[in-house]
Amino acid sequence: MAIVAGVDFGTLSVRVSLVDSERGPIEFATADYPLHRKREDPEYATQSHDDHMRALASATREAVKKAGIRGDQVRAIALDTTGSSVIPVGKDLEPLGEYYLWCDHRAKGEAAEITGAAHREGLEAIQWCGGVYSSEWGFSKLLHWLRHNPAKRSKLVSAFEHCDMVAATLCGISDPRKVKRSICAMGHKWMLPRLTELKSTDRPAIDKS
């Protein structure tokens, strides 16, 4: 018998399902977390990493309690999150702000700039996403964050998708360089495979202007 916790982070809550390898689904629990919006800015939509982790801990404890098992009987965790939710981090994987959620579209201008630059440079990766880079994706949100958080820019080490940030946190990883990134996010959303083909001396620097 092996028990796995299936974790699904949504826009307003996290769901935890406990599944036994022999009996199938055995218990289920949910926990909510706040969505931060601004009446004066309908493009704004953020959430806190700490809120996410507290909700995950709460839902997991409830599911384990309802199932009548010990926590150490859960052998693995399978994670699913909303895509295109990006968070900037500093040293020791410290969040430097909140997640730009998938429904946060403040980076529309930055996305248009990236699209234009990609076409001018003949970047093959822009074709992987239909020829238009989205305001929901990593580089546009990171560029928006850099431009609107000048006091924090010197602390920036990296930025991560929600799925990778949660996995790293649960694995106890504190070095941003050691975080594993998901192939889906790194493909069309961050266009990273093309960059990794370049020699380190040829890679373009991030424009922090």
Backbone as CSV, one residue per row, in Angstrom:
resi,resn,N_x,N_y,N_z,CA_x,CA_y,CA_z,C_x,C_y,C_z
1,MET,0.836,-1.196,0.000,0.000,0.000,0.000,0.871,1.245,0.000
2,ALA,0.613,2.163,-0.915,1.319,3.442,-0.961,0.292,4.553,-1.138
3,ILE,0.451,5.625,-0.370,-0.488,6.746,-0.425,0.204,7.958,-1.040
4,VAL,-0.474,8.553,-2.012,0.033,9.750,-2.680,-0.953,10.896,-2.457
5,ALA,-0.422,12.093,-2.206,-1.260,13.283,-2.076,-1.251,14.021,-3.415
6,GLY,-2.418,14.125,-4.031,-2.556,14.906,-5.253,-2.954,16.322,-4.896
7,VAL,-2.141,17.290,-5.253,-2.355,18.689,-4.868,-2.680,19.531,-6.098
8,ASP,-3.783,20.257,-6.046,-4.209,21.099,-7.160,-4.418,22.522,-6.654
9,PHE,-3.523,23.433,-7.057,-3.680,24.849,-6.720,-4.520,25.523,-7.805
10,GLY,-5.610,26.148,-7.388,-6.447,26.901,-8.310,-6.327,28.383,-8.039
11,THR,-7.205,29.169,-8.617,-7.140,30.616,-8.463,-7.565,31.073,-7.066
12,LEU,-8.451,30.308,-6.430,-8.970,30.729,-5.120,-8.766,29.715,-4.002
13,SER,-8.303,28.500,-4.328,-8.142,27.491,-3.288,-7.185,26.403,-3.737
14,VAL,-6.742,25.613,-2.756,-5.927,24.441,-3.039,-6.719,23.208,-2.613
15,ARG,-6.666,22.163,-3.437,-7.365,20.917,-3.139,-6.349,19.799,-2.954
16,VAL,-6.541,18.998,-1.932,-5.641,17.882,-1.658,-6.441,16.582,-1.631
17,SER,-6.070,15.648,-2.512,-6.717,14.335,-2.562,-5.705,13.269,-2.178
18,LEU,-6.088,12.410,-1.246,-5.233,11.293,-0.861,-5.678,10.055,-1.623
19,VAL,-4.728,9.421,-2.289,-5.041,8.253,-3.119,-4.180,7.082,-2.679
20,ASP,-4.844,5.952,-2.398,-4.153,4.731,-1.997,-3.934,3.860,-3.233
21,SER,-2.754,3.274,-3.351,-2.428,2.458,-4.529,-3.328,1.241,-4.656
22,GLU,-3.939,0.808,-3.559,-4.812,-0.369,-3.589,-6.292,-0.003,-3.543
23,ARG,-6.635,0.994,-2.741,-8.049,1.328,-2.534,-8.532,2.487,-3.400
24,GLY,-7.612,3.214,-4.036,-8.002,4.375,-4.819,-8.160,5.597,-3.919
25,PRO,-8.964,6.591,-4.333,-9.160,7.807,-3.528,-9.725,7.472,-2.152
26,ILE,-9.098,8.062,-1.106,-9.564,7.759,0.251,-10.032,8.991,1.014
27,GLU,-9.544,10.188,0.654,-10.008,11.379,1.369,-9.650,12.625,0.576
28,PHE,-10.283,13.741,0.990,-10.179,14.978,0.221,-10.393,16.170,1.149
29,ALA,-9.642,17.255,0.909,-9.838,18.477,1.701,-9.420,19.681,0.871
30,THR,-9.969,20.852,1.220,-9.632,22.089,0.509,-9.323,23.204,1.507
31,ALA,-8.638,24.226,1.036,-8.378,25.418,1.847,-8.314,26.615,0.907
32,ASP,-8.936,27.709,1.315,-8.979,28.913,0.487,-7.798,29.827,0.779
33,TYR,-7.520,30.741,-0.155,-6.555,31.808,0.070,-7.047,33.037,-0.684
34,PRO,-6.644,34.224,-0.236,-7.181,35.459,-0.838,-6.571,35.777,-2.197
35,LEU,-7.374,36.358,-3.040,-6.950,36.909,-4.327,-6.920,38.422,-4.169
36,HIS,-5.800,39.044,-4.450,-5.655,40.482,-4.256,-5.914,41.221,-5.568
37,ARG,-6.956,42.019,-5.574,-7.323,42.833,-6.738,-7.369,44.300,-6.310
38,LYS,-7.361,45.190,-7.289,-7.480,46.621,-7.023,-8.610,47.196,-7.868
39,ARG,-9.526,47.855,-7.206,-10.665,48.428,-7.911,-10.217,49.432,-8.974
40,GLU,-9.140,50.172,-8.654,-8.669,51.199,-9.587,-7.818,50.618,-10.730
41,ASP,-7.479,49.328,-10.647,-6.648,48.708,-11.682,-7.160,47.289,-11.960
42,PRO,-8.053,47.135,-12.919,-8.650,45.823,-13.194,-7.648,44.807,-13.743
43,GLU,-6.454,45.250,-14.145,-5.447,44.320,-14.652,-4.676,43.645,-13.523
44,TYR,-4.806,44.153,-12.309,-4.016,43.705,-11.162,-4.613,42.450,-10.538
45,ALA,-3.781,41.407,-10.346,-4.238,40.174,-9.688,-3.023,39.443,-9.120
46,THR,-2.903,39.428,-7.789,-1.741,38.806,-7.164,-2.155,37.898,-6.003
47,GLN,-1.227,37.053,-5.602,-1.412,36.223,-4.412,-0.079,36.033,-3.716
48,SER,-0.153,35.693,-2.434,1.026,35.530,-1.600,1.496,34.071,-1.575
49,HIS,2.799,33.878,-1.709,3.376,32.536,-1.596,3.117,31.964,-0.203
50,ASP,3.248,32.795,0.821,2.998,32.326,2.189,1.552,31.873,2.361
51,ASP,0.610,32.610,1.776,-0.792,32.201,1.848,-0.995,30.843,1.191
52,HIS,-0.343,30.632,0.052,-0.459,29.347,-0.642,0.056,28.202,0.224
53,MET,1.210,28.405,0.828,1.813,27.326,1.612,1.032,27.051,2.894
54,ARG,0.498,28.093,3.509,-0.342,27.881,4.699,-1.592,27.098,4.329
55,ALA,-2.193,27.434,3.200,-3.397,26.726,2.770,-3.082,25.264,2.446
56,LEU,-1.944,25.022,1.809,-1.552,23.650,1.493,-1.367,22.835,2.763
57,ALA,-0.695,23.413,3.748,-0.490,22.712,5.016,-1.823,22.420,5.694
58,SER,-2.739,23.392,5.681,-4.038,23.219,6.323,-4.853,22.121,5.648
59,ALA,-4.933,22.162,4.328,-5.724,21.169,3.600,-5.129,19.776,3.749
60,THR,-3.806,19.689,3.737,-3.152,18.382,3.867,-3.405,17.790,5.255
61,ARG,-3.275,18.606,6.285,-3.536,18.119,7.650,-4.974,17.623,7.779
62,GLU,-5.907,18.379,7.205,-7.315,17.973,7.291,-7.555,16.657,6.568
63,ALA,-6.994,16.514,5.384,-7.183,15.278,4.616,-6.583,14.084,5.341
64,VAL,-5.391,14.264,5.898,-4.729,13.180,6.641,-5.544,12.796,7.866
65,LYS,-6.066,13.796,8.571,-6.871,13.532,9.757,-8.150,12.786,9.399
66,LYS,-8.836,13.224,8.359,-10.078,12.578,7.934,-9.840,11.147,7.468
67,ALA,-8.652,10.906,6.884,-8.339,9.568,6.393,-7.904,8.632,7.514
68,GLY,-7.586,9.197,8.680,-7.159,8.369,9.803,-5.786,7.739,9.606
69,ILE,-4.894,8.481,8.923,-3.550,7.973,8.694,-2.528,8.924,9.305
70,ARG,-1.287,8.489,9.360,-0.202,9.348,9.799,0.359,10.112,8.604
71,GLY,0.884,11.277,8.871,1.453,12.067,7.794,2.592,11.370,7.082
72,ASP,3.394,10.596,7.828,4.538,9.923,7.196,4.130,8.735,6.330
73,GLN,2.831,8.438,6.288,2.354,7.378,5.396,2.159,7.890,3.966
74,VAL,2.167,9.207,3.806,2.077,9.790,2.459,3.464,9.699,1.826
75,ARG,3.588,8.895,0.791,4.889,8.594,0.205,5.337,9.609,-0.838
76,ALA,4.401,10.325,-1.436,4.764,11.272,-2.492,3.674,12.324,-2.641
77,ILE,4.045,13.441,-3.273,3.107,14.518,-3.562,3.153,14.811,-5.057
78,ALA,1.996,14.852,-5.690,1.890,15.217,-7.106,1.281,16.612,-7.182
79,LEU,1.960,17.542,-7.855,1.544,18.943,-7.856,0.956,19.383,-9.190
80,ASP,-0.085,20.196,-9.091,-0.649,20.865,-10.260,-1.005,22.281,-9.834
81,THR,-0.642,23.268,-10.651,-0.930,24.657,-10.304,-1.500,25.388,-11.508
82,THR,-2.040,26.567,-11.264,-2.434,27.422,-12.374,-1.169,27.889,-13.079
83,GLY,-1.151,27.841,-14.398,0.018,28.264,-15.143,0.106,29.777,-15.239
84,SER,1.240,30.249,-15.714,1.453,31.683,-15.948,1.246,32.502,-14.686
85,SER,1.712,31.976,-13.557,1.725,32.724,-12.305,3.181,32.825,-11.881
86,VAL,3.708,34.042,-11.882,5.154,34.269,-11.800,5.513,35.046,-10.545
87,ILE,6.612,34.632,-9.894,7.057,35.330,-8.693,8.552,35.636,-8.773
88,PRO,8.965,36.887,-8.469,10.391,37.227,-8.418,10.956,36.820,-7.062
89,VAL,12.188,36.319,-7.054,12.794,35.877,-5.796,14.199,36.441,-5.654
90,GLY,14.632,36.518,-4.390,15.978,36.962,-4.087,16.798,35.834,-3.499
91,LYS,17.767,36.184,-2.707,18.646,35.225,-2.059,17.836,34.257,-1.203
92,ASP,18.235,33.001,-1.177,17.585,31.953,-0.393,16.140,31.716,-0.806
93,LEU,15.822,32.037,-2.047,14.486,31.834,-2.612,13.425,32.678,-1.895
94,GLU,13.836,33.814,-1.377,12.912,34.714,-0.686,12.040,35.444,-1.696
95,PRO,10.711,35.363,-1.585,9.835,36.119,-2.488,10.083,37.619,-2.344
96,LEU,10.241,38.304,-3.457,10.439,39.747,-3.436,9.134,40.487,-3.708
97,GLY,8.070,39.745,-3.812,6.750,40.313,-4.064,5.760,39.169,-4.113
98,GLU,4.601,39.456,-4.648,3.589,38.416,-4.764,3.598,37.829,-6.172
99,TYR,2.890,36.721,-6.332,2.735,36.136,-7.657,1.946,37.079,-8.562
100,TYR,2.448,37.303,-9.765,1.634,37.864,-10.825,0.784,36.691,-11.324
101,LEU,-0.499,36.685,-11.043,-1.337,35.556,-11.429,-1.556,35.507,-12.934
102,TRP,-2.077,34.393,-13.391,-2.378,34.228,-14.814,-3.303,35.323,-15.316
103,CYS,-4.191,35.803,-14.437,-5.176,36.816,-14.834,-4.674,38.241,-14.589
104,ASP,-3.399,38.393,-14.245,-2.793,39.719,-14.104,-2.238,40.125,-15.475
105,HIS,-2.762,41.200,-16.042,-2.374,41.613,-17.390,-1.715,42.988,-17.413
106,ARG,-1.062,43.349,-16.312,-0.402,44.649,-16.260,0.759,44.758,-17.241
107,ALA,1.303,43.626,-17.654,2.503,43.634,-18.504,2.173,43.624,-19.992
108,LYS,1.037,44.194,-20.379,0.658,44.202,-21.806,1.675,44.968,-22.650
109,GLY,2.143,46.098,-22.139,3.108,46.876,-22.888,4.423,46.132,-23.061
110,GLU,4.870,45.469,-21.990,6.114,44.711,-22.045,5.994,43.533,-23.007
111,ALA,4.823,42.895,-23.022,4.603,41.773,-23.939,4.689,42.233,-25.390
112,ALA,4.137,43.406,-25.668,4.194,43.945,-27.024,5.642,44.266,-27.425
113,GLU,6.424,44.775,-26.472,7.831,45.055,-26.746,8.599,43.777,-27.059
114,ILE,8.349,42.722,-26.266,9.030,41.441,-26.474,8.650,40.859,-27.833
115,THR,7.365,40.944,-28.167,6.909,40.439,-29.464,7.618,41.155,-30.606
116,GLY,7.670,42.482,-30.514,8.325,43.254,-31.560,9.812,42.940,-31.677
117,ALA,10.490,42.846,-30.533,11.924,42.554,-30.540,12.200,41.163,-31.088
118,ALA,11.366,40.200,-30.728,11.554,38.824,-31.195,11.445,38.734,-32.715
119,HIS,10.495,39.473,-33.287,10.333,39.452,-34.738,11.482,40.188,-35.429
120,ARG,11.928,41.278,-34.847,13.047,42.014,-35.447,14.329,41.181,-35.456
121,GLU,14.515,40.411,-34.376,15.725,39.600,-34.258,15.589,38.238,-34.931
122,GLY,14.406,37.930,-35.439,14.193,36.627,-36.063,14.285,35.474,-35.080
123,LEU,13.823,35.705,-33.848,13.894,34.675,-32.810,12.918,33.543,-33.118
124,GLU,13.434,32.361,-33.339,12.599,31.225,-33.711,11.537,30.929,-32.659
125,ALA,11.884,31.136,-31.383,10.979,30.774,-30.294,9.655,31.521,-30.343
126,ILE,9.614,32.718,-30.957,8.346,33.455,-30.996,7.301,32.701,-31.809
127,GLN,7.739,31.848,-32.714,6.793,31.066,-33.501,6.192,29.926,-32.690
128,TRP,6.858,29.553,-31.593,6.339,28.469,-30.764,5.046,28.880,-30.052
129,CYS,4.831,30.193,-29.931,3.640,30.663,-29.218,2.725,31.454,-30.138
130,GLY,2.721,31.097,-31.424,1.798,31.728,-32.359,2.210,33.098,-32.839
131,GLY,3.457,33.483,-32.600,3.945,34.758,-33.100,3.699,35.953,-32.194
132,VAL,3.016,35.739,-31.072,2.714,36.845,-30.148,3.031,36.411,-28.722
133,TYR,3.893,37.174,-28.059,4.206,36.884,-26.661,3.109,37.464,-25.775
134,SER,2.755,36.750,-24.713,1.601,37.125,-23.893,1.989,37.923,-22.652
135,SER,1.076,38.788,-22.238,1.265,39.532,-20.989,1.146,38.623,-19.777
136,GLU,0.699,37.398,-19.972,0.571,36.454,-18.860,1.872,35.707,-18.592
137,TRP,2.855,35.830,-19.463,4.024,34.953,-19.386,5.214,35.592,-18.685
138,GLY,6.228,34.745,-18.455,7.318,35.083,-17.560,8.100,36.339,-17.846
139,PHE,8.656,36.470,-19.054,9.533,37.608,-19.305,8.790,38.933,-19.278
140,SER,7.559,38.978,-19.766,6.811,40.230,-19.736,6.511,40.643,-18.294
141,LYS,6.138,39.681,-17.463,5.843,40.002,-16.060,7.109,40.386,-15.303
142,LEU,8.210,39.693,-15.602,9.464,40.032,-14.941,9.919,41.434,-15.332
143,LEU,9.818,41.782,-16.607,10.205,43.114,-17.059,9.326,44.189,-16.426
144,HIS,8.023,43.895,-16.306,7.112,44.837,-15.640,7.525,45.022,-14.185
145,TRP,7.855,43.914,-13.518,8.258,43.992,-12.105,9.523,44.823,-11.964
146,LEU,10.514,44.595,-12.815,11.767,45.341,-12.758,11.528,46.841,-12.906
147,ARG,10.638,47.209,-13.791,10.386,48.628,-14.046,9.598,49.298,-12.931
148,HIS,8.839,48.523,-12.181,7.983,49.116,-11.149,8.462,48.851,-9.730
149,ASN,9.629,48.223,-9.581,10.188,47.964,-8.253,11.688,48.299,-8.235
150,PRO,12.036,49.554,-8.540,13.456,49.922,-8.633,14.235,49.691,-7.340
151,ALA,13.591,49.826,-6.200,14.291,49.653,-4.926,14.648,48.195,-4.651
152,LYS,13.980,47.262,-5.335,14.219,45.835,-5.085,15.049,45.166,-6.174
153,ARG,15.340,45.895,-7.252,15.994,45.267,-8.395,17.354,44.670,-8.050
154,SER,18.092,45.296,-7.146,19.419,44.787,-6.796,19.340,43.462,-6.043
155,LYS,18.170,43.160,-5.488,17.999,41.917,-4.740,17.546,40.754,-5.617
156,LEU,17.134,41.053,-6.839,16.589,40.011,-7.707,17.648,38.983,-8.083
157,VAL,17.300,37.710,-7.875,18.168,36.601,-8.274,17.553,35.841,-9.442
158,SER,16.230,35.623,-9.370,15.551,34.892,-10.442,14.050,35.103,-10.305
159,ALA,13.306,34.418,-11.154,11.848,34.427,-11.084,11.358,33.049,-11.491
160,PHE,10.244,32.614,-10.891,9.780,31.256,-11.116,8.278,31.184,-11.351
161,GLU,7.898,30.158,-12.084,6.484,29.809,-12.198,6.019,29.224,-10.863
162,HIS,4.730,29.350,-10.611,4.139,28.850,-9.374,4.480,27.381,-9.123
163,CYS,4.336,26.541,-10.151,4.577,25.112,-9.972,6.003,24.836,-9.512
164,ASP,6.974,25.540,-10.069,8.369,25.302,-9.714,8.694,25.861,-8.331
165,MET,8.085,26.977,-7.981,8.316,27.579,-6.671,7.766,26.691,-5.558
166,VAL,6.576,26.150,-5.753,5.988,25.282,-4.734,6.820,24.007,-4.573
167,ALA,7.208,23.400,-5.691,8.000,22.163,-5.628,9.318,22.410,-4.912
168,ALA,9.977,23.527,-5.216,11.251,23.842,-4.573,11.074,24.044,-3.070
169,THR,10.008,24.748,-2.695,9.740,24.998,-1.278,9.518,23.690,-0.530
170,LEU,8.723,22.795,-1.097,8.441,21.522,-0.443,9.677,20.630,-0.361
171,CYS,10.592,20.799,-1.293,11.831,20.004,-1.293,12.925,20.627,-0.432
172,GLY,12.637,21.781,0.169,13.611,22.425,1.028,14.751,23.087,0.281
173,ILE,14.539,23.413,-0.996,15.580,24.061,-1.788,15.576,25.566,-1.506
174,SER,16.740,26.092,-1.163,16.838,27.527,-0.892,17.760,28.242,-1.871
175,ASP,18.449,27.512,-2.723,19.333,28.099,-3.721,18.589,28.179,-5.053
176,PRO,18.268,29.384,-5.533,17.521,29.505,-6.786,18.171,28.782,-7.964
177,ARG,19.487,28.634,-7.943,20.190,27.971,-9.040,19.909,26.468,-9.077
178,LYS,19.413,25.922,-7.987,19.171,24.483,-7.918,17.704,24.110,-8.138
179,VAL,16.871,25.096,-8.393,15.447,24.829,-8.619,15.250,24.221,-10.005
180,LYS,14.492,23.132,-10.084,14.166,22.510,-11.366,12.991,23.258,-11.986
181,ARG,13.084,23.524,-13.286,12.028,24.245,-13.982,11.255,23.295,-14.894
182,SER,9.957,23.480,-14.951,9.111,22.607,-15.756,9.291,22.897,-17.240
183,ILE,9.243,21.862,-18.053,9.445,22.004,-19.491,8.358,22.871,-20.125
184,CYS,7.103,22.712,-19.667,5.998,23.472,-20.247,6.251,24.972,-20.120
185,ALA,6.559,25.416,-18.909,6.762,26.843,-18.682,7.982,27.357,-19.424
186,MET,9.043,26.561,-19.448,10.287,27.016,-20.076,10.200,27.043,-21.592
187,GLY,9.221,26.349,-22.168,9.082,26.328,-23.614,8.515,27.611,-24.175
188,HIS,7.208,27.647,-24.387,6.637,28.831,-25.036,6.495,30.023,-24.103
189,LYS,6.367,29.794,-22.782,6.127,30.920,-21.883,7.391,31.723,-21.572
190,TRP,8.532,31.028,-21.505,9.788,31.720,-21.198,10.766,31.658,-22.366
191,MET,10.463,30.843,-23.366,11.291,30.734,-24.567,12.748,30.417,-24.225
192,LEU,12.970,29.640,-23.164,14.320,29.392,-22.672,15.150,28.430,-23.512
193,PRO,14.566,27.376,-24.099,15.408,26.439,-24.845,16.292,27.115,-25.880
194,ARG,15.773,28.125,-26.568,16.580,28.834,-27.559,17.750,29.553,-26.889
195,LEU,17.526,30.119,-25.712,18.590,30.835,-25.033,19.679,29.883,-24.565
196,THR,19.304,28.682,-24.123,20.290,27.747,-23.606,21.173,27.199,-24.708
197,GLU,20.775,27.366,-25.965,21.616,26.919,-27.067,22.774,27.880,-27.311
198,LEU,22.657,29.112,-26.812,23.695,30.109,-27.019,24.826,29.909,-26.024
199,LYS,26.028,30.280,-26.413,27.135,30.258,-25.483,26.891,31.299,-24.403
200,SER,27.395,31.027,-23.211,27.139,31.940,-22.101,27.599,33.364,-22.412
201,THR,28.674,33.508,-23.189,29.173,34.845,-23.511,28.313,35.560,-24.540
202,ASP,27.438,34.792,-25.219,26.594,35.368,-26.260,25.187,35.666,-25.773
203,ARG,24.865,35.224,-24.567,23.492,35.383,-24.094,23.198,36.844,-23.792
204,PRO,22.049,37.323,-24.249,21.715,38.723,-23.989,21.407,38.958,-22.524
205,ALA,21.838,40.105,-22.020,21.545,40.455,-20.633,20.111,40.913,-20.521
206,ILE,19.539,40.815,-19.319,18.180,41.301,-19.081,18.194,42.823,-19.049
207,ASP,17.337,43.437,-19.801,17.223,44.884,-19.807,16.456,45.320,-18.571
208,LYS,17.127,45.994,-17.635,16.495,46.418,-16.394,16.029,47.868,-16.454
209,SER,16.025,48.457,-17.642,15.613,49.873,-17.756,14.111,50.015,-17.566
